Short mmCIF file of C-alpha atoms in Angstrom, two decimals:
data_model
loop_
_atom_site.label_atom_id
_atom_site.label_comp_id
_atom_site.label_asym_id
_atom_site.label_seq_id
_atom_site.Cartn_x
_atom_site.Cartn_y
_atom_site.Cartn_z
CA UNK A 20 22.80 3.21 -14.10
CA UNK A 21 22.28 1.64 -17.61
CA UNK A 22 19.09 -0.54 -18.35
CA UNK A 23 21.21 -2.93 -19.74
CA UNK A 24 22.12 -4.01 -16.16
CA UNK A 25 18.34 -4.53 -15.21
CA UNK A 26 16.82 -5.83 -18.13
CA UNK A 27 17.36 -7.49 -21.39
CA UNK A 28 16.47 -5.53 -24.64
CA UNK A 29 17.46 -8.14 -27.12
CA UNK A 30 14.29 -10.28 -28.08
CA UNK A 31 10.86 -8.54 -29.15
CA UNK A 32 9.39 -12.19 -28.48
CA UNK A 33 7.40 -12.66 -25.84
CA UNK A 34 9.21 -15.44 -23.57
CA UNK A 35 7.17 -18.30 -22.88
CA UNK A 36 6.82 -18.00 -19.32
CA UNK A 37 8.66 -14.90 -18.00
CA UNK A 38 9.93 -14.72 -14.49
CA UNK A 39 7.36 -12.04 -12.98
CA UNK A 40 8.62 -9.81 -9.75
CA UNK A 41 6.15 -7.45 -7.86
CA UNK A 42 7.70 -5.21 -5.16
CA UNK A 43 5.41 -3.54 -2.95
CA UNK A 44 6.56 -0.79 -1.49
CA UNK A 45 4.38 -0.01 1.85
CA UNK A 46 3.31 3.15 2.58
CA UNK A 47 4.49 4.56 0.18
CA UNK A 48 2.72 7.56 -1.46
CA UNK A 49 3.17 8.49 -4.91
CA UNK A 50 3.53 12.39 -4.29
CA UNK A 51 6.99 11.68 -2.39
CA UNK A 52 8.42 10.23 -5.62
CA UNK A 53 9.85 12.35 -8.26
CA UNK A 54 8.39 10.70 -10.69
CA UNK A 55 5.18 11.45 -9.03
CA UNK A 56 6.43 15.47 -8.94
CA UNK A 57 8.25 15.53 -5.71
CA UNK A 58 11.28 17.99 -5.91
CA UNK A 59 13.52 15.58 -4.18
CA UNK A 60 14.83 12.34 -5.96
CA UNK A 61 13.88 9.59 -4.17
CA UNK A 62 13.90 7.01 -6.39
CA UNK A 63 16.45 7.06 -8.58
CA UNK A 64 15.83 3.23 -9.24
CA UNK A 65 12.79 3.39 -10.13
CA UNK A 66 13.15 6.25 -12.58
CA UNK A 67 15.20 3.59 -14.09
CA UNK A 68 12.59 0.91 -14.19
CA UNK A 69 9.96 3.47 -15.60
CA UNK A 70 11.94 4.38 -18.25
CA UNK A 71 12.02 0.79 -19.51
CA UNK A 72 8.00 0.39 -18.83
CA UNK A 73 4.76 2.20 -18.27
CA UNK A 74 4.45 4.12 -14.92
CA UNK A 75 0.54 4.86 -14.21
CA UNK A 76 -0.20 8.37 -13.04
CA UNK A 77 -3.16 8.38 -11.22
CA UNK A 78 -3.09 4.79 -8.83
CA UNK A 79 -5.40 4.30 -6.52
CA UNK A 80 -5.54 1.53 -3.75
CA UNK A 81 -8.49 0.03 -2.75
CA UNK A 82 -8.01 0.70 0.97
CA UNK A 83 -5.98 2.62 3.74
CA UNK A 84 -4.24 -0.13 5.14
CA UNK A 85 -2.56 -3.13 4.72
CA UNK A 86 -5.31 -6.13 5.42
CA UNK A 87 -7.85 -4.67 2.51
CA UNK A 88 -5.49 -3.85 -0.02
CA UNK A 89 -2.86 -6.44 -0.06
CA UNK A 90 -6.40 -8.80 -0.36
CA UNK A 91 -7.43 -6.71 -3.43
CA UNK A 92 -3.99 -6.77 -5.38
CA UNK A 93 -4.26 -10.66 -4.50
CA UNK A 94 -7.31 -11.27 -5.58
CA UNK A 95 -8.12 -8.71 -8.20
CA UNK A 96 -11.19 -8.11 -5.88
CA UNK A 97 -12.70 -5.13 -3.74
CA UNK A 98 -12.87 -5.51 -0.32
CA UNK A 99 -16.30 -6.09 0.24
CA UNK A 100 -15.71 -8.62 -2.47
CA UNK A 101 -13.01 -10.66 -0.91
CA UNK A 102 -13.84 -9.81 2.58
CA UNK A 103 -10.39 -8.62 4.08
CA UNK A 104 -10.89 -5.93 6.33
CA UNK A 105 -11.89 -4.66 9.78
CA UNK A 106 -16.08 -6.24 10.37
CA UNK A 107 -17.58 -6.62 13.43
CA UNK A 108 -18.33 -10.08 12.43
CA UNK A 109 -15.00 -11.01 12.37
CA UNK A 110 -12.43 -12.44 14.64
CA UNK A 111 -12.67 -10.37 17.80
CA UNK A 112 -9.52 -9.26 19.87
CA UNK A 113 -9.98 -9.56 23.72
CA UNK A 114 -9.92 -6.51 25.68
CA UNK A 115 -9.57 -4.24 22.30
CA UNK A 116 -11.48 -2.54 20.05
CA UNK A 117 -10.35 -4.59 16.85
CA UNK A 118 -12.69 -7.00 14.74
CA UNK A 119 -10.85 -8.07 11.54
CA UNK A 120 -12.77 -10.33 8.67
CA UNK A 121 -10.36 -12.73 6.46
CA UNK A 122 -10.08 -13.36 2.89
CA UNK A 123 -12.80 -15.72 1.54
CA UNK A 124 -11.18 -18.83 0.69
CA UNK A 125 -12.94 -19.58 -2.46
CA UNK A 126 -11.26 -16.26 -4.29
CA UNK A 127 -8.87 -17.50 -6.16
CA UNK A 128 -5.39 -15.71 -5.87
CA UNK A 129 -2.32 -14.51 -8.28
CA UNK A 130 -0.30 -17.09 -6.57
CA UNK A 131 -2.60 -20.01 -7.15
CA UNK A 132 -2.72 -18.91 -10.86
CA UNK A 133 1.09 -18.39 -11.13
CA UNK A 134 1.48 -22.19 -9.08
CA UNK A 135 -1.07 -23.74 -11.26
CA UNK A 136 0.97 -22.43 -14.71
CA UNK A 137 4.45 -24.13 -13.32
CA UNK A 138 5.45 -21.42 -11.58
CA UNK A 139 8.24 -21.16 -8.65
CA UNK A 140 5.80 -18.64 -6.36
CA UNK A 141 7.70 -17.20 -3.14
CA UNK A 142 6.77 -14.48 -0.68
CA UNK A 143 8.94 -12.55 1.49
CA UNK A 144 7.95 -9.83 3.48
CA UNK A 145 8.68 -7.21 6.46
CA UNK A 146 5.34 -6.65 7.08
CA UNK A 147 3.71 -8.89 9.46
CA UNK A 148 0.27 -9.07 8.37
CA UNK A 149 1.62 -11.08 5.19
CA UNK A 150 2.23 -14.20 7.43
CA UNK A 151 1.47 -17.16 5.62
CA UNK A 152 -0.58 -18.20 8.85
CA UNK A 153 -3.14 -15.38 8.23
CA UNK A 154 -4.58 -16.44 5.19
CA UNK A 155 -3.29 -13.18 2.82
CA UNK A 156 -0.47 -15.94 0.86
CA UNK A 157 -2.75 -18.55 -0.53
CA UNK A 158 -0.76 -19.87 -3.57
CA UNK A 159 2.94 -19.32 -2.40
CA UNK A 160 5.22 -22.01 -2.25
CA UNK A 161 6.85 -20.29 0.56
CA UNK A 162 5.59 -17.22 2.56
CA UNK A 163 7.87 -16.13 4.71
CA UNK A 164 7.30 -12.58 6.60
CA UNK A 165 10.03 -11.05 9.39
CA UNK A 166 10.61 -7.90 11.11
CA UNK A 167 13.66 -7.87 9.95
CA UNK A 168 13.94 -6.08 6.53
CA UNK A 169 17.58 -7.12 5.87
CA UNK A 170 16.54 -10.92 6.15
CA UNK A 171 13.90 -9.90 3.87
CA UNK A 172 16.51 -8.49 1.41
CA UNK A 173 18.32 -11.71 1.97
CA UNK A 174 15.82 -13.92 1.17
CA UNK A 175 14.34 -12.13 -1.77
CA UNK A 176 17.89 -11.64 -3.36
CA UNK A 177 18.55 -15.65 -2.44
CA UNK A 178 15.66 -16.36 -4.66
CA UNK A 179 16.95 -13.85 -7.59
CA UNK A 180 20.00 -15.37 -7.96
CA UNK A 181 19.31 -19.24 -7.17
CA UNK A 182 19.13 -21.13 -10.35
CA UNK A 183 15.45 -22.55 -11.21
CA UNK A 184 14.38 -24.88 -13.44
CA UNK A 185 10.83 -23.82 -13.03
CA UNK A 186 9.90 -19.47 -13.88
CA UNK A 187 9.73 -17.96 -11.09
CA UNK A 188 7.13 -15.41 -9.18
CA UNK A 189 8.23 -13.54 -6.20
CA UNK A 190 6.65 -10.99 -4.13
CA UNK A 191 8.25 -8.69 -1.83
CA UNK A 192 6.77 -6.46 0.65
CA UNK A 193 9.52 -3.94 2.10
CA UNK A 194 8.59 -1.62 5.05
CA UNK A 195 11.09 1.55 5.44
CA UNK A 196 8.44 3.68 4.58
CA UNK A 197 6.28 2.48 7.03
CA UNK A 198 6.07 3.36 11.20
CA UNK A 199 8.06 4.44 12.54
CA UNK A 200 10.27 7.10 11.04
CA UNK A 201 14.50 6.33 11.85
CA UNK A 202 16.90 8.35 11.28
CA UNK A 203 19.10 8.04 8.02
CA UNK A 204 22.09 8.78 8.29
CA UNK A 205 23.62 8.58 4.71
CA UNK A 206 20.77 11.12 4.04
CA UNK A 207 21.68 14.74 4.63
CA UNK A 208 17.89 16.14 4.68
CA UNK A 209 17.51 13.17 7.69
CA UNK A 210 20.39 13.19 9.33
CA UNK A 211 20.25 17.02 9.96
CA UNK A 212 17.73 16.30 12.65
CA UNK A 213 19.37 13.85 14.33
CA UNK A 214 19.78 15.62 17.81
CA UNK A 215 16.19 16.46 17.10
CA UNK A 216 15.01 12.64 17.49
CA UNK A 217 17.81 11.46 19.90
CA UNK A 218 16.03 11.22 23.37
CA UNK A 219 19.96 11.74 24.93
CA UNK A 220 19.14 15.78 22.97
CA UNK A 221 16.19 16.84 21.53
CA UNK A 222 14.34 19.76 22.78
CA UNK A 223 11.07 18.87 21.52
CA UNK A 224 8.92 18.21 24.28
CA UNK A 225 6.22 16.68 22.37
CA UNK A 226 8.34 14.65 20.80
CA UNK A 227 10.01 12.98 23.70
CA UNK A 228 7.48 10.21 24.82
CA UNK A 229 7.52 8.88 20.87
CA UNK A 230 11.82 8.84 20.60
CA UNK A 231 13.47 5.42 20.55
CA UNK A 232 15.77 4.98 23.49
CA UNK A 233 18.01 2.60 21.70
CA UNK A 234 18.69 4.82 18.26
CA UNK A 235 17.15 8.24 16.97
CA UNK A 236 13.77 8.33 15.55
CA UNK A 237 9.92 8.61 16.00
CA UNK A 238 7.16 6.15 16.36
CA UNK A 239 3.75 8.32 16.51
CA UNK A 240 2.32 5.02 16.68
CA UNK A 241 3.49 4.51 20.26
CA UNK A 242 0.66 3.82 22.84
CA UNK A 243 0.70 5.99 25.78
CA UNK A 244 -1.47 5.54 29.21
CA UNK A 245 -5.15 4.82 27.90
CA UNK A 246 -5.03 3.04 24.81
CA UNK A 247 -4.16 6.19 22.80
CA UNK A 248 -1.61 6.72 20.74
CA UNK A 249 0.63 9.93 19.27
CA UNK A 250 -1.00 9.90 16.05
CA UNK A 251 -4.27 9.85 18.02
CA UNK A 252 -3.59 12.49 19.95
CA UNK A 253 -2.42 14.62 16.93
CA UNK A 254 -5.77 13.91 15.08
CA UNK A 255 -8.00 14.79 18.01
CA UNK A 256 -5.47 18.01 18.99
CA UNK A 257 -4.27 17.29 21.93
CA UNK A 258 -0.61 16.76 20.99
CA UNK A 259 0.37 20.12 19.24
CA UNK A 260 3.23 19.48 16.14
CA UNK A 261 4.53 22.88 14.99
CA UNK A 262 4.75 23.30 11.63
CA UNK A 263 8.40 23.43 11.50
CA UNK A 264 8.53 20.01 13.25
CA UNK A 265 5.91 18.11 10.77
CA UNK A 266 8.28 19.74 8.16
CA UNK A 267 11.52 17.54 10.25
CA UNK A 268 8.65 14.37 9.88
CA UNK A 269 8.50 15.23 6.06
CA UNK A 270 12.25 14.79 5.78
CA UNK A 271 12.77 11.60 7.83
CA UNK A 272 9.59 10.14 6.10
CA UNK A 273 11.62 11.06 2.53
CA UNK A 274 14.75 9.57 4.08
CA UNK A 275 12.97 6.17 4.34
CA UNK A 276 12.42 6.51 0.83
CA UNK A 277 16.31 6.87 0.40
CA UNK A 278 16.74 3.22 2.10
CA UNK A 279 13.99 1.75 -0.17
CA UNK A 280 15.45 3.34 -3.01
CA UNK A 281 18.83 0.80 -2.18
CA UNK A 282 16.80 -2.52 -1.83
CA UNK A 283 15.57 -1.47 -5.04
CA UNK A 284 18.64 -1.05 -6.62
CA UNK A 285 20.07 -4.31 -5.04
CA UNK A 286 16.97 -6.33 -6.61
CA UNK A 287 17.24 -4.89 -9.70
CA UNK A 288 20.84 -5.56 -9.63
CA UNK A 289 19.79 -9.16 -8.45
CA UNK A 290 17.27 -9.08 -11.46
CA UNK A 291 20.85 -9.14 -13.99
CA UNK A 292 18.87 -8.39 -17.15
CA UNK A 293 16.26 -11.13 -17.29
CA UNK A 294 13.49 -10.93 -19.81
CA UNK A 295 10.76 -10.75 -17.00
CA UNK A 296 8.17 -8.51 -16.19
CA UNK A 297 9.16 -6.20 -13.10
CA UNK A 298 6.16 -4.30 -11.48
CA UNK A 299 6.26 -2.00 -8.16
CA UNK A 300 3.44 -0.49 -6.11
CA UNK A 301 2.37 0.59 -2.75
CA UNK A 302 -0.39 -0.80 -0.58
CA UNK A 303 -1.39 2.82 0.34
CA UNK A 304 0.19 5.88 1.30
CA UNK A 305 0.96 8.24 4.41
CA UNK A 306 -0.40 11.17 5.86
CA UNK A 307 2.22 13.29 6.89
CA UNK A 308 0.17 15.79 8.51
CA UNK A 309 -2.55 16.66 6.03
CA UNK A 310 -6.22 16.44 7.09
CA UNK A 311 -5.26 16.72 10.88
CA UNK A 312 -3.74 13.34 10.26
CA UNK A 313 -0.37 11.29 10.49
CA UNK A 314 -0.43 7.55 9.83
CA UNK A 315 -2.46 5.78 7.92
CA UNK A 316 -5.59 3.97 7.65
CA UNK A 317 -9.29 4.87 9.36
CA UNK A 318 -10.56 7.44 6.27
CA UNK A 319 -10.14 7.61 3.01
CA UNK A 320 -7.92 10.59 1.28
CA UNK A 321 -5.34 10.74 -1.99
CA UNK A 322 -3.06 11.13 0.92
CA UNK A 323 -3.31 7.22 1.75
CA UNK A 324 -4.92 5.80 -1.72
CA UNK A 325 -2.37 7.20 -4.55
CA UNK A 326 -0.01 5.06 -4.82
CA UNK A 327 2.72 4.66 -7.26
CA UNK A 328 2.54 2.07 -10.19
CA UNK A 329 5.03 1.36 -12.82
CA UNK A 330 5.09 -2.14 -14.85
CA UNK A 331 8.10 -3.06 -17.14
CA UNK A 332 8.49 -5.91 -19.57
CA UNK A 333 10.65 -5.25 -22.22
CA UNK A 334 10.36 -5.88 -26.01
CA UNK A 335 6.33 -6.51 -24.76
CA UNK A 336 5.37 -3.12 -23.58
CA UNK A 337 6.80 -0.11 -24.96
CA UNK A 338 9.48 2.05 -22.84
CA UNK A 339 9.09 4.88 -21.30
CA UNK A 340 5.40 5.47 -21.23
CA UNK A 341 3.09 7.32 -18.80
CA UNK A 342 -0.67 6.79 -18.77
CA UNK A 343 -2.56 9.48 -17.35
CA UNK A 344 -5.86 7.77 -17.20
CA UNK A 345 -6.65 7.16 -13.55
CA UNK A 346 -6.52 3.03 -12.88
CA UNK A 347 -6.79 0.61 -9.86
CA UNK A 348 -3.90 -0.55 -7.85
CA UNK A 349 -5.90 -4.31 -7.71
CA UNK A 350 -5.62 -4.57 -11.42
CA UNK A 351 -1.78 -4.74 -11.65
CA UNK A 352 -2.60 -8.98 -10.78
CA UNK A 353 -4.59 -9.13 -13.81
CA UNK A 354 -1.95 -7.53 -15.71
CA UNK A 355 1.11 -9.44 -15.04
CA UNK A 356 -1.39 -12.72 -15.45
CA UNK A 357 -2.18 -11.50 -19.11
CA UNK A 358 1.36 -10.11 -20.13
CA UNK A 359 2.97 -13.24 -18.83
CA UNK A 360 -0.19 -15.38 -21.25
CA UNK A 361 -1.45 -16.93 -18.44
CA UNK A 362 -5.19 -17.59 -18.55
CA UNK A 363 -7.34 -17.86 -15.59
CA UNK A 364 -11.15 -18.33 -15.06
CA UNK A 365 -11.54 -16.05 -11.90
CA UNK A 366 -13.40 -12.91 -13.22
CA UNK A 367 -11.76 -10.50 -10.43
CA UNK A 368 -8.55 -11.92 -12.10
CA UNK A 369 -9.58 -12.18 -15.86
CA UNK A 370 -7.85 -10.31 -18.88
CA UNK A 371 -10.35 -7.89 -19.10
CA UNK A 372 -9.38 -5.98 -15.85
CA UNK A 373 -5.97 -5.48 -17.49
CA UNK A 374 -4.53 -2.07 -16.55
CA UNK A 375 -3.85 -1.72 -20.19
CA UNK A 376 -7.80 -2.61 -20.92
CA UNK A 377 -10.23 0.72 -21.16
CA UNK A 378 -12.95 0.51 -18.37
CA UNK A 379 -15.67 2.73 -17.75
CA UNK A 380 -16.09 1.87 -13.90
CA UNK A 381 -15.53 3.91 -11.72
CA UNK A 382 -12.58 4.08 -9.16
CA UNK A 383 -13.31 2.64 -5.82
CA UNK A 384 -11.69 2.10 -2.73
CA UNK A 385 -13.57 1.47 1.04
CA UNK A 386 -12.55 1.23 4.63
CA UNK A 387 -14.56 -0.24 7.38
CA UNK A 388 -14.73 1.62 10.81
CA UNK A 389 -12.15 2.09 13.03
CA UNK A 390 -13.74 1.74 16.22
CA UNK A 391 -10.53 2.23 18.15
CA UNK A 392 -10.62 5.61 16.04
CA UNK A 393 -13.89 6.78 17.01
CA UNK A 394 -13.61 6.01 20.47
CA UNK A 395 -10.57 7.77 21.28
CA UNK A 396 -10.43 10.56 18.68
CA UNK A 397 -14.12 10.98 16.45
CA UNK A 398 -17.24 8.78 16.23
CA UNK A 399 -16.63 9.72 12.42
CA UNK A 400 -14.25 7.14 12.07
CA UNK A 401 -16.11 4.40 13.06
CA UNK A 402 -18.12 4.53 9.77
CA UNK A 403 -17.74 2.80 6.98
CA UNK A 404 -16.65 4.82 3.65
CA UNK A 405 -16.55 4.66 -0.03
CA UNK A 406 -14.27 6.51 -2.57
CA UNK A 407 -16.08 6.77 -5.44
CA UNK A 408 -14.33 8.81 -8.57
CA UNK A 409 -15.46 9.20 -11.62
CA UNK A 410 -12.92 11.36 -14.56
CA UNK A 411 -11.63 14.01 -12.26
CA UNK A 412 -15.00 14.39 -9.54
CA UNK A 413 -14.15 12.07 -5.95
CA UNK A 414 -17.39 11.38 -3.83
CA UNK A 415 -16.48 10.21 -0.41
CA UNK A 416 -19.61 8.91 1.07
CA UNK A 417 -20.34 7.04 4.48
CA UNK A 418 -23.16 4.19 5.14
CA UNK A 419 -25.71 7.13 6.60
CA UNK A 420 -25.60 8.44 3.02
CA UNK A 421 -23.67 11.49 4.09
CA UNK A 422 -20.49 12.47 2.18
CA UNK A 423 -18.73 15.22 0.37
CA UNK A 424 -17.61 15.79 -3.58
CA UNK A 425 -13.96 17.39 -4.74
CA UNK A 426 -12.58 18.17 -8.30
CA UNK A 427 -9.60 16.33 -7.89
CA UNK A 428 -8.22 18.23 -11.64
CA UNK A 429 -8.64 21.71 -9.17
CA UNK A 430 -8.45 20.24 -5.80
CA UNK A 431 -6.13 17.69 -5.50
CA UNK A 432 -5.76 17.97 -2.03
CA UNK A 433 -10.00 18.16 -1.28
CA UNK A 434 -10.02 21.15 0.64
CA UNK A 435 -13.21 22.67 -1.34
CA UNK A 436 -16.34 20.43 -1.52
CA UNK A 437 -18.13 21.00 -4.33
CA UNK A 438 -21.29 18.34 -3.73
CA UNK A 439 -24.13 21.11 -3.51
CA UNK A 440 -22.91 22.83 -6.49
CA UNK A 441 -22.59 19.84 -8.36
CA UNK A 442 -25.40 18.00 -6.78
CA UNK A 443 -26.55 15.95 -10.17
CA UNK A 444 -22.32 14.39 -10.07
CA UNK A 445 -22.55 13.88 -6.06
CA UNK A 446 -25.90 12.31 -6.28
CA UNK A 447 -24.57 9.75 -9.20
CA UNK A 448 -21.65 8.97 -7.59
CA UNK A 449 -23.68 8.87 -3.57
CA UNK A 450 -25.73 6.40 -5.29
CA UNK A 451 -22.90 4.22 -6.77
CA UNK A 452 -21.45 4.33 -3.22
CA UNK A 453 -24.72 3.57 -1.28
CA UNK A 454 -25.55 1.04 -3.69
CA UNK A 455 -21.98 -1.16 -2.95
CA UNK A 456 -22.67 -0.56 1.10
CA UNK A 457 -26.68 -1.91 0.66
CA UNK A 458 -24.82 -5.15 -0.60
CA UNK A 459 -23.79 -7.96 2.13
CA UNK A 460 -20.01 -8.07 2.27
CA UNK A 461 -18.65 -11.15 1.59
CA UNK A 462 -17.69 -12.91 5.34
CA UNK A 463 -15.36 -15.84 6.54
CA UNK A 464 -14.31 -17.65 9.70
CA UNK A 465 -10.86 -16.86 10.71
CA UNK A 466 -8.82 -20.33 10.58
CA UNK A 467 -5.69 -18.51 12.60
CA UNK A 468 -5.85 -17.51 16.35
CA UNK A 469 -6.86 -14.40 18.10
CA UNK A 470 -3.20 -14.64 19.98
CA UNK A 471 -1.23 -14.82 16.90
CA UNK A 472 -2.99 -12.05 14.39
CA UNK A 473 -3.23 -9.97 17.61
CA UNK A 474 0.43 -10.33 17.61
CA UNK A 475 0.98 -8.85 14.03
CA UNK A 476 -1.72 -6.15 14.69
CA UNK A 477 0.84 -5.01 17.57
CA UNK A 478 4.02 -5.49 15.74
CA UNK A 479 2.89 -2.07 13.26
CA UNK A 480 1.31 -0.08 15.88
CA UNK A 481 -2.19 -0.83 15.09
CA UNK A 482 -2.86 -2.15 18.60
CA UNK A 483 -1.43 -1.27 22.26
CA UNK A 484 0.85 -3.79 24.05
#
């Protein structure tokens, strides 16, 4: 497909206020992609988009999960800046182990900047967390999130290709990629396993309690009889995947990537060659059986922090380019803010946090314990965690001060720690970690119910029924 048809090449000057879309692709990790290296071509579309931008090679998100890292690429912030994220001091769920913390209201947001430079700013989402109710959407003139991904399409292409008077910001969150796993049928590497994941035929007994009855598929994240649920069970060992059968997960996870791959082409399509800036991401990735884990969320592992990143504005940023530098997911907001000349006086949100601007901090990302986690599968997961990474060395270290060091250049997938050879690095970067945890985290009162955010909790599998 040519570029023509997604963007416009014919001005070098920068358009007063360009209409801005970010896509956020949940789940999604940036090893799947072929851009990223994968050997299957899953993204066709946005090979397309990267060829008219910059696509970042080394992403990272500043969380595991939804809650903390849609917060950071809001705010700019880390999440024991803005406060988004599972805290014992936050709202409570009866009769479950979940605490969640909300955004602090005095951050300001990308939406609030967009709004307050003129801006058109709408939200439309598939992933339930993003209701406008919950806090996340401060700044959007409309915030609309549905389980239903083709109303979400609807919407997102309504707004595309509705004349404004006003530029325009949208967001859109799409959620193929995310729990559970369906069956694709227009996808030969997915639909091969059909009889596999139709409960009417498969032979897989493990399999069978997790199988849709209505239409073939999986959905690890399906509670069974005491609060546990098949990804659970597969961390802890007590549901046994062959290897042959997380290879099946592999390809229906990829086929996902297939449906994402044609909203992306019908936004772009939607898109018609505006002068804009286009940006895509993911919240945070997917373990697809790695580190004894499926799912996401709960630790911290380049399985579920790289993400992909690719930002396009054309005539403004120069085609094609890939920038190996590692970066942070929650700068993209600061970004699109300073390519679209938009000045703003929140620090987490300033020009100088520019993916394009040279930092010498080092990467971070944190999750908060899982208590759900370490009751039904290890105690280790109910500790709080920082990624710390400095050039190519990763620290992962927990509140007790204990943690581990990788070479992520050699050991991309951390199976060698490396903290008592390199014990000067692993100190530097334990101290960096312990030095964030010593710090208070930023706290706020929840302003929307315990019936209603226990409702989106459920809706991805987070929680039992």
């Amino acid at each position: 497909m040519l570029l023509s048809l997604f963007f416009s090449c014919t001005s070098s000057a920068p358009q007063a206020q360009p209409d801005v879309l970010i896509v956020v692709l949940d789940t999604v990790r940036a090893d799947r992609l072929s851009l990223y290296g994968h050997h299957r071509n899953t993204d066709t579309q946005l090979i397309e988009i990267a060829a008219a931008g910059v696509l970042f090679e080394q992403a990272t998100s500043s969380s595991s999960w939804t809650w903390p890292s849609h917060a950071s690429l809001f705010t700019g912030a880390q999440p024991w800046e803005h406060g988004a994220h599972r805290s014992k001091k936050g709202l409570s769920i009866e009769d479950s182990d979940w605490s969640v913390s909300p955004m602090h209201s005095d951050i300001p947001t990308l939406a609030e900047a967009f709004k307050n430079a003129g801006y058109i700013t709408k939200s439309y989402s598939t992933n339930a967390l993003l209701d406008p109710e919950l806090g996340l959407m401060r700044g959007f003139d409309e915030a609309i999130a549905t389980s239903d991904e083709a109303r979400t399409m609807s919407l997102a292409l309504e707004a595309l290709n509705t004349p404004h008077s006003s530029p325009l910001f949208l967001f859109v969150n799409l959620m193929s990629a995310h729990a559970p796993y369906l069956i694709a049928d227009f996808v030969p590497w997915s639909a091969k396993h059909r009889s596999d994941f139709d409960i009417n035929t498969t032979t897989l007994e493990w399999a069978k309690p997790y199988i849709f009855t209505e239409y073939p598929g999986l959905n690890l994240t399906y509670f069974q009889e005491g609060n546990i649920n098949g990804e659970m069970l597969y961390s802890k060992g007590a549901l046994n995947i062959p290897k042959t059968d997380l290879l099946k997960i592999e390809d229906l996870y990829d086929g996902e990537l297939m449906r994402l791959n044609i909203m992306m082409s019908s936004l772009m399509k939607a898109w018609n060659g505006r002068n804009g800036i286009v940006a895509v991401t993911s919240d945070h990735g997917e373990y697809l059986g790695e580190n004894k884990r499926i799912g996401h969320g709960a630790d911290l592992h380049p399985s579920v922090l790289s993400v992909p990143l690719i930002v396009a504005y054309p005539g403004q940023l120069e085609a094609g380019v890939r920038k190996k530098a590692p970066v942070e997911m929650r700068r993209l907001g600061a970004t699109v803010l300073d390519l679209a000349r938009i000045d703003t006086t929140s620090k987490s949100l300033a020009k100088k946090h520019s993916l394009f601007e040279e930092s010498s901090d080092p990467i971070m990302a944190g999750v908060w314990g899982f208590s759900d986690w370490a009751k039904q599968v290890d105690p280790v997961y109910g500790i709080q965690k920082r990624w710390v990474q400095k050039n190519n060395y990763v620290a992962i270290v927990d509140e007790q001060g204990n943690g581990s060091m990788f070479n992520l250049s050699t050991d991309p997938t951390l199976e060698r720690n490396i903290s008592k050879e390199e014990h000067l690095m692993f100190e530097d970067l334990k101290n960096t970690a312990l030095l964030h945890m010593s710090k208070p985290s930023v706290e706020a009162n929840f302003t929307a119910d315990e019936e209603l955010l226990q409702q989106k909790l459920r809706s991805l599998g987070y929680m039992d029924d």
